[in-house]
Coordinates of C-alpha atoms and ligand atoms in Angstrom, one line a residue:
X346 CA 26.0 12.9 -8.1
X347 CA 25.8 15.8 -10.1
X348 CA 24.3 15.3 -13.6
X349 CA 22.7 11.8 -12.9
X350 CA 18.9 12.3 -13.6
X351 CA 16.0 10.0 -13.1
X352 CA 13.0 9.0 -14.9
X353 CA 10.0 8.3 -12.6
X354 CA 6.9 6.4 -13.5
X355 CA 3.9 6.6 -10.9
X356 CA 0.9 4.2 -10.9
X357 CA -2.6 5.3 -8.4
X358 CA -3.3 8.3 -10.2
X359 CA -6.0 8.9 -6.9
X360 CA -6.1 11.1 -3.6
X361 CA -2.0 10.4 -2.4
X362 CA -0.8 10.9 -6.3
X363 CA -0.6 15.0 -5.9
X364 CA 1.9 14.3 -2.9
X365 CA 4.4 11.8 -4.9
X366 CA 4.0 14.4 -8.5
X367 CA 4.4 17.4 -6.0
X368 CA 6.9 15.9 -4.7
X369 CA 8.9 15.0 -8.0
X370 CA 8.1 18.8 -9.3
X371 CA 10.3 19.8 -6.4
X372 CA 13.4 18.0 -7.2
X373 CA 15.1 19.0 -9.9
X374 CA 16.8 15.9 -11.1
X375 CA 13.8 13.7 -11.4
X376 CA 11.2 13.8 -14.2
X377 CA 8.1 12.4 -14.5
X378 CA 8.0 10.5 -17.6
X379 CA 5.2 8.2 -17.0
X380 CA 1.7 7.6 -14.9
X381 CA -0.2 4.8 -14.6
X382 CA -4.1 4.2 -13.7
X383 CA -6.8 1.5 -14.6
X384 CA -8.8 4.2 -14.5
X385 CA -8.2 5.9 -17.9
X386 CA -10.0 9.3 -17.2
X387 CA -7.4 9.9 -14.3
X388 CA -4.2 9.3 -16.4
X389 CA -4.8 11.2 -19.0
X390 CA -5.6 14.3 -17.1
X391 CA -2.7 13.1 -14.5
X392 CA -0.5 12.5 -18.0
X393 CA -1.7 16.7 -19.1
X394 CA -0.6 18.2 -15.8
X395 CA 2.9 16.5 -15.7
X396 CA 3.1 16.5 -19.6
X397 CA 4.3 12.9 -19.5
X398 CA 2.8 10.0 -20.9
X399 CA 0.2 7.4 -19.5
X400 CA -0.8 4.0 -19.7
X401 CA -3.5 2.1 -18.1
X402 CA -1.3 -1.1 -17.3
X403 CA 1.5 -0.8 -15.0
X404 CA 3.4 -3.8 -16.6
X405 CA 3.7 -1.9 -19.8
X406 CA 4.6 1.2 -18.3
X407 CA 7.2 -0.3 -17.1
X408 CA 8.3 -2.8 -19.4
X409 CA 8.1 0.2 -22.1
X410 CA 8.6 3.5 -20.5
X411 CA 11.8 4.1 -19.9
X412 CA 11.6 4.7 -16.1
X413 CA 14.4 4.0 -13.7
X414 CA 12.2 4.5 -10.7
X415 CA 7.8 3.2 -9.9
X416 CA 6.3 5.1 -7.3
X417 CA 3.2 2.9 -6.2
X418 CA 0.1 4.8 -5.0
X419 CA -2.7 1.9 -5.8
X420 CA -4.8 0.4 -3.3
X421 CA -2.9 -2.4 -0.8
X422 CA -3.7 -5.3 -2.0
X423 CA -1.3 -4.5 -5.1
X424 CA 1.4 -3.2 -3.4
X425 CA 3.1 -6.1 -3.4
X426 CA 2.6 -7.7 -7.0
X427 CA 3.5 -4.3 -8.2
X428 CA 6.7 -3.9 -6.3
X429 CA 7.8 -7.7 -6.9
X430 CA 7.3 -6.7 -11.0
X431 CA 9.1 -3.4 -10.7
X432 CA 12.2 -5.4 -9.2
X433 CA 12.3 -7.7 -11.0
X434 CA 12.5 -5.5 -14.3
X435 CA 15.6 -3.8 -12.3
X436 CA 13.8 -0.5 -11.4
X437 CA 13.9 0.9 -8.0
X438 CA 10.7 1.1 -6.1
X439 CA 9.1 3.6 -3.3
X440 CA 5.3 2.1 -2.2
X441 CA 3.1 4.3 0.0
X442 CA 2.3 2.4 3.2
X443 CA 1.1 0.0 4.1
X444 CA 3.8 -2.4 2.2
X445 CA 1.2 -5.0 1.7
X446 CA -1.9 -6.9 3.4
X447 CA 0.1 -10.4 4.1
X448 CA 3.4 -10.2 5.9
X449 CA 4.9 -12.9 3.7
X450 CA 3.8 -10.5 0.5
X451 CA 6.3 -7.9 2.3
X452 CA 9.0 -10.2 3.0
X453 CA 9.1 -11.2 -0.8
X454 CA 9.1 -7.7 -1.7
X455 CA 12.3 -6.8 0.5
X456 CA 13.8 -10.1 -1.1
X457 CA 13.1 -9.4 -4.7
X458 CA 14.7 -6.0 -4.3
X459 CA 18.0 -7.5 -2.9
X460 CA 18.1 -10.0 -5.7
X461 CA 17.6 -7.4 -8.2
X462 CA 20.0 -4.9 -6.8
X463 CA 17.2 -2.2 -6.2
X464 CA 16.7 0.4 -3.5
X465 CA 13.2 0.1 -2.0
X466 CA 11.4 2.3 0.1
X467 CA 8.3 2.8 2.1
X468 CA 6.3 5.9 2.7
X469 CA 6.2 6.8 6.3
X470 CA 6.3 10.5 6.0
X471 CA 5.9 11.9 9.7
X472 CA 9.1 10.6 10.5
X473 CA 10.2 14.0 8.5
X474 CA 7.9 16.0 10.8
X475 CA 10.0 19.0 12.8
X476 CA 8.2 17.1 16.5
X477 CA 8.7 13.7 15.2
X478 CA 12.4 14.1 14.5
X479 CA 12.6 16.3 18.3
X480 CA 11.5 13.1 20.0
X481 CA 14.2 11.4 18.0
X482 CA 16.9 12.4 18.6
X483 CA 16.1 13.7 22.3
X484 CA 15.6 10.0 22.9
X485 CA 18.6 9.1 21.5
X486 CA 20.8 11.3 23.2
X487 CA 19.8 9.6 26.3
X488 CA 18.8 13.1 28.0
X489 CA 15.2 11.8 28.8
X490 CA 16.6 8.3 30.3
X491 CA 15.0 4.8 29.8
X492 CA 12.0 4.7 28.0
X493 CA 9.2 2.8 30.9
X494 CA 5.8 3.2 29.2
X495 CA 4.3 4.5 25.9
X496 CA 0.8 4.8 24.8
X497 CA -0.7 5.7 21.9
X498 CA -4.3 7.0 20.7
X499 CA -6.2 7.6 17.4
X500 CA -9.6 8.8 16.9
X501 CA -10.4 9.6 12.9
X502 CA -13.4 9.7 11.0
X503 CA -14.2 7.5 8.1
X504 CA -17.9 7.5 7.3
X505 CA -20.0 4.7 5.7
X506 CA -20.4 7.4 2.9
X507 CA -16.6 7.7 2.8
X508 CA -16.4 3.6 2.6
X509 CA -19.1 3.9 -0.1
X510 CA -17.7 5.8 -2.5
X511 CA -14.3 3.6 -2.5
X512 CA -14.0 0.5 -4.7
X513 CA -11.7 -1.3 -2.4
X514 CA -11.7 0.5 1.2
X515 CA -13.2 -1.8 4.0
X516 CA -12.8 -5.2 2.6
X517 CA -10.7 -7.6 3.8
X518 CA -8.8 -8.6 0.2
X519 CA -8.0 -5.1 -0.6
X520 CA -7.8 -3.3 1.6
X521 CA -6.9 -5.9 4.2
X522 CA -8.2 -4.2 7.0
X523 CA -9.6 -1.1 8.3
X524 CA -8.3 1.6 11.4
X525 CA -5.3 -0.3 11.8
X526 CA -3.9 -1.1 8.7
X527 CA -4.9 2.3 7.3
X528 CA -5.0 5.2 9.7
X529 CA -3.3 4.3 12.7
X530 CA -0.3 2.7 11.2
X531 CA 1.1 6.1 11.1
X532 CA 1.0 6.3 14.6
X533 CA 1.9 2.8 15.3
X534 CA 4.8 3.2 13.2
X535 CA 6.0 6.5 14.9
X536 CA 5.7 5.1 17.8
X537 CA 7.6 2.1 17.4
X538 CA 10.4 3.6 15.3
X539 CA 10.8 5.7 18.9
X540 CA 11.1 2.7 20.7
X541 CA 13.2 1.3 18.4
X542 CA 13.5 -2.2 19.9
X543 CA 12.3 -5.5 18.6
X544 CA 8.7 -6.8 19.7
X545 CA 8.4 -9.6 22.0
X546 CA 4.4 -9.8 21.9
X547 CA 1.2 -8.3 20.8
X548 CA -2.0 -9.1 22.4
X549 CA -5.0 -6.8 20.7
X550 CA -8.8 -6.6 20.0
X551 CA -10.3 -5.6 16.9
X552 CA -13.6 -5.5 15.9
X553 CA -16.3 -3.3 13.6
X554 CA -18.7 -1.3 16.1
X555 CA -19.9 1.3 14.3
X556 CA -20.4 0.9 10.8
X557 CA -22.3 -1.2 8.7
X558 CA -21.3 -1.2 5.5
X559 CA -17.5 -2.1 5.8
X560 CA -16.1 -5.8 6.3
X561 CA -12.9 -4.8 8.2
X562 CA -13.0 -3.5 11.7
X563 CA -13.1 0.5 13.0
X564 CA -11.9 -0.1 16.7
X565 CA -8.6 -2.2 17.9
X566 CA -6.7 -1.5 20.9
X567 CA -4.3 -3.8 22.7
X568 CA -0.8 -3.9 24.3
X569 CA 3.0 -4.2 22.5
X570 CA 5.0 -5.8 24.2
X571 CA 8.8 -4.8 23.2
X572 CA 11.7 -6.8 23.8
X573 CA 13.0 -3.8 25.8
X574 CA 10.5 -4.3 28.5
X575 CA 8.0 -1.4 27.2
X576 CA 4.9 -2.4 27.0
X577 CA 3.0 0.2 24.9
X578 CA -0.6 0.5 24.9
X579 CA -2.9 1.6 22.0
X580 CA -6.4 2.4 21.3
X581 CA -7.5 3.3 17.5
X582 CA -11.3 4.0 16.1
X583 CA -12.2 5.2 13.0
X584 CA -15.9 6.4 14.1
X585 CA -15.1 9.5 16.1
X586 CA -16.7 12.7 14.8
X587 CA -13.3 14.3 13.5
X588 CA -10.0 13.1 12.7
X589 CA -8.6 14.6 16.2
X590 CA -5.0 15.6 16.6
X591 CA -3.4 11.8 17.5
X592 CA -1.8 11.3 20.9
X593 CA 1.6 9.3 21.3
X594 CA 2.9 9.5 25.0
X595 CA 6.2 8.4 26.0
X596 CA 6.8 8.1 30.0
X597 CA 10.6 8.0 30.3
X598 CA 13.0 7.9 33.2
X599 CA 13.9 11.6 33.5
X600 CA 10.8 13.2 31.7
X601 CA 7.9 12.6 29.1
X602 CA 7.4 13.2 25.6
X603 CA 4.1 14.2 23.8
X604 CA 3.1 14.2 20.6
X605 CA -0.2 15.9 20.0
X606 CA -1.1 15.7 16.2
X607 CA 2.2 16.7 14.8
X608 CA 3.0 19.0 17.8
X609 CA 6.2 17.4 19.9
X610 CA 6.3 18.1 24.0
X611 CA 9.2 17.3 25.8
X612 CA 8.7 17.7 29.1
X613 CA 12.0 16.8 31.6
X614 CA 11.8 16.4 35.2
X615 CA 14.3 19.1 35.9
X616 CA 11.5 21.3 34.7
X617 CA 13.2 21.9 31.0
X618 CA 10.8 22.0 28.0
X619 CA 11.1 21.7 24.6
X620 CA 8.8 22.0 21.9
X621 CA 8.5 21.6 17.9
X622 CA 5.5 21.5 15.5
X623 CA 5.5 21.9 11.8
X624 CA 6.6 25.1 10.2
X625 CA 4.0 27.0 8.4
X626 CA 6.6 28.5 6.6
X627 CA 7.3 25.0 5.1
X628 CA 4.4 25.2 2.6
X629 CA 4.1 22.9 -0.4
X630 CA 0.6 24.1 -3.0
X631 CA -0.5 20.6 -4.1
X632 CA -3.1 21.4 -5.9
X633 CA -6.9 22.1 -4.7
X634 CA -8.8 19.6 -3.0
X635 CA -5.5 18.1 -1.6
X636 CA -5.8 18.0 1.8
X637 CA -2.9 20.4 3.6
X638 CA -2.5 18.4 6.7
X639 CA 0.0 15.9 5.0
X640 CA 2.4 18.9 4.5
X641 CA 5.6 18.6 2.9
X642 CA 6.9 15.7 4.6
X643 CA 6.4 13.2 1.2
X644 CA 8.9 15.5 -0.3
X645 CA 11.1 15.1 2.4
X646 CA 11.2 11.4 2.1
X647 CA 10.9 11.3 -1.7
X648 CA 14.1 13.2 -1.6
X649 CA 16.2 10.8 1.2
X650 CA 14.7 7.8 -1.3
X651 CA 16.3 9.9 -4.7
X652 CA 19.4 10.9 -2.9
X653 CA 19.7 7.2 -1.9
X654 CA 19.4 5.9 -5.2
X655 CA 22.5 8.4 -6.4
X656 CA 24.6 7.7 -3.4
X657 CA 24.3 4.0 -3.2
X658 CA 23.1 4.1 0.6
X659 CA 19.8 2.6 1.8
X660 CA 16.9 4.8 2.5
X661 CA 16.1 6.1 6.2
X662 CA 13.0 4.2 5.7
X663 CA 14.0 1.0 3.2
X664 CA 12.0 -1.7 3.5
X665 CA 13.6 -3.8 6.2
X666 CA 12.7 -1.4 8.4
X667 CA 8.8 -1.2 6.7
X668 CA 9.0 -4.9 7.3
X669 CA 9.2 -4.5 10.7
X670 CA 6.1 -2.4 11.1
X671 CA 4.5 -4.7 8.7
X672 CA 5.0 -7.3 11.2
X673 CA 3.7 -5.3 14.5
X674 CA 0.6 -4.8 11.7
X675 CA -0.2 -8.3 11.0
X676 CA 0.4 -9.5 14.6
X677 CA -2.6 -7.2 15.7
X678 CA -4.8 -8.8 13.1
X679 CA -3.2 -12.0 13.7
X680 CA -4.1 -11.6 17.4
X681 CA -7.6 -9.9 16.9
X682 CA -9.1 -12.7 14.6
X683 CA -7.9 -15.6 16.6
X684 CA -8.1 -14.2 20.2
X685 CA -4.4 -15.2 21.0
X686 CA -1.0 -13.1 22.0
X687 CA 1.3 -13.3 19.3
X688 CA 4.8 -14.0 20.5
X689 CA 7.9 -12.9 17.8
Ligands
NAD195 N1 1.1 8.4 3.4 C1 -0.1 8.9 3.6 O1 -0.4 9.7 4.4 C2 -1.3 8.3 2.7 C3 -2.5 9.1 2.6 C4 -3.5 8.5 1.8 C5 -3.3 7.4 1.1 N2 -2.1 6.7 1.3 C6 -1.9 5.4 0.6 O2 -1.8 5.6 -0.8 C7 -2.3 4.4 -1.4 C8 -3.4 4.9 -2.4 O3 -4.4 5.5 -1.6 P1 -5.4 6.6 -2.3 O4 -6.2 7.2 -1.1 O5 -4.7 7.4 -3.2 O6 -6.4 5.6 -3.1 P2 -7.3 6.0 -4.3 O7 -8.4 4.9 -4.4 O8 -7.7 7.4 -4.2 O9 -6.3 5.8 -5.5 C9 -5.8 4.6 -6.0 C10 -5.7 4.7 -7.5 O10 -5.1 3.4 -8.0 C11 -5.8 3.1 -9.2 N3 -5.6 1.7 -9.5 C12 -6.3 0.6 -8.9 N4 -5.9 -0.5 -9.5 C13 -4.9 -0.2 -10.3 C14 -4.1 -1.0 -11.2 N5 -4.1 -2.3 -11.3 N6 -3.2 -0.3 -12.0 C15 -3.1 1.1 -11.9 N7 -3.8 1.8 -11.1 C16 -4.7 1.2 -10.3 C17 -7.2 3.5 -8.9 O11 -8.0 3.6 -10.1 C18 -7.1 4.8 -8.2 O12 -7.1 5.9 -9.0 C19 -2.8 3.5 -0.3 O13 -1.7 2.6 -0.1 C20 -3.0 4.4 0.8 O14 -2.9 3.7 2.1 C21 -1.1 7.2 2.0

């Protein structure tokens, strides 16, 4: 609607806020009017590059800010208290993944928006990659068949030293796991958003092997079971020397897709190929320090959340559907720590 503007309040003023204040900069119908951080030192300069005001405690931001829309960029454990507060007070909400620790925390979260008439969203951004959307819609056009087997691998690097200088990474309470919850869930996500069908079980392992200052673990891998008869593997460490590209295969009736890093394969039996990978023309400066690999997808979702808001539709990514992943999440910790397949 042309005219309508809206008044954003962020609160995490840390490493993901440059991609949410990018983000805002780039649509011309939001300002920022407010940022939020416990951490007073980070507001203030956060408050001098978006010349907005700042607060150190998120209820007054909202209660007294004047914001239509809280973008929530804190650690997880507050994702959900957060979100519950900013629906409540009527104001539309967009949290960075993971929606919360506890599955039940998620399902209030999609509740108190309904009651209050809000649009909530959840930040999976590689859905807006150029390879992620390829395998999309080449699935759904039914022109690679059946989908018979998927598998999916991540092999990052997060460092004791990278633990150590976080006040809530690699504890259970905050951060509410560790490989999973964290760094794969981007892959887990993409990959059952692909397979879009509901989960009949999980069965997984998880455990810490190679680190020894964190509580949560840095290995899991197991099998997804989806109602559709896939049963989709996955392995996921957070020890490996590098964050490698990740791997997401999908063995289909008439041909296989590949997603290597953000880099989409498409390989048909009839010999046909198709390919897509992000377009370095597509550049976003977020500032130094910022790392580049997270692109300008943010913005891309950011924008579908805004234009949802104006239009009245839900988000591509609302939370029912981050629900759903939240579910898949907890049943692999639900399995790892008590040894058991968890059936949905
Ligand atoms: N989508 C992605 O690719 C991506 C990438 C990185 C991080 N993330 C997510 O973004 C979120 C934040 O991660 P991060 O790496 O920016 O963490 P961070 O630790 O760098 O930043 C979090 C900020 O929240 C602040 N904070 C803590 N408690 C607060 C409170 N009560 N009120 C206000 N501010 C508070 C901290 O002081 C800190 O500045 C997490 O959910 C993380 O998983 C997403």
């Amino acid at each position: 609607m042309v005219g309508v503007r809206h008044k954003a309040g962020i609160i995490g003023c840390g490493n993901i806020f440059p991609m949410h204040a990018m983000s805002l900069k780039n649509l011309d119908f939001v300002d920022i009017v407010a940022v939020c951080d416990v951490k007073e030192d980070r507001a203030a300069a956060a408050a001098k590059k978006y010349n907005c005001k700042y607060y150190t405690d998120y209820k007054k931001m909202i209660d007294e800010a004047g914001i239509d829309v809280v973008h929530i960029c804190t650690p997880h454990y507050l994702h959900a208290p957060m979100a519950i507060y900013a629906a409540n007070a009527k104001k539309h909400v967009i949290t960075e993944k993971p929606m919360s620790i506890e599955h039940h925390d998620a399902v209030e979260m999609v509740n108190m928006a309904k009651a209050n008439n809000v649009t909530f969203g959840v930040i999976f951004q590689n859905h807006y990659n150029p390879g992620s959307q390829l395998i999309k819609s080449t699935l759904e056009s039914g022109d690679l068949g059946k989908i018979l087997s998927a598998r999916v691998i991540v092999t990052w690097n997060r460092s004791d030293e990278y633990y150590s200088k976080s006040d809530w990474k690699g504890t259970w309470d905050k951060e509410g796991g560790g490989v999973v919850i964290d760094q794969a869930i981007h892959t887990l996500d993409l990959m059952r958003w692909f397979i879009d069908s509901e989960i009949d079980y999980v069965d997984a392992q998880i455990s810490n092997r190679a680190h020894d200052i964190i509580q949560v673990e840095d290995s899991a891998e197991g099998v997804i079971k989806f109602k559709n008869n896939v049963l989709a593997a996955f392995f996921a460490v957070n020890y490996y020397a590098y964050d490698a590209p990740v791997e997401i295969e999908l063995y289909c009736e008439k041909g296989t897709a590949k997603m290597y890093g953000a880099k989409a394969t498409i390989q048909f039996k009839d010999g046909k190929i198709l390919k897509k990978d992000i377009d370095e023309n597509e550049g976003v400066f977020y500032g130094l320090g910022v790392k580049s690999y997270w692109g300008v997808s943010h913005i891309k979702q950011i924008k579908n959340f805004y234009m949802s808001i104006i239009s009245g539709q839900t988000p591509e990514i609302d939370g029912e559907y981050g629900l759903k992943t939240q579910e898949m999440i907890s049943a692999i910790y639900n399995s790892g720590k008590t040894s058991k397949r968890i059936y949905f």
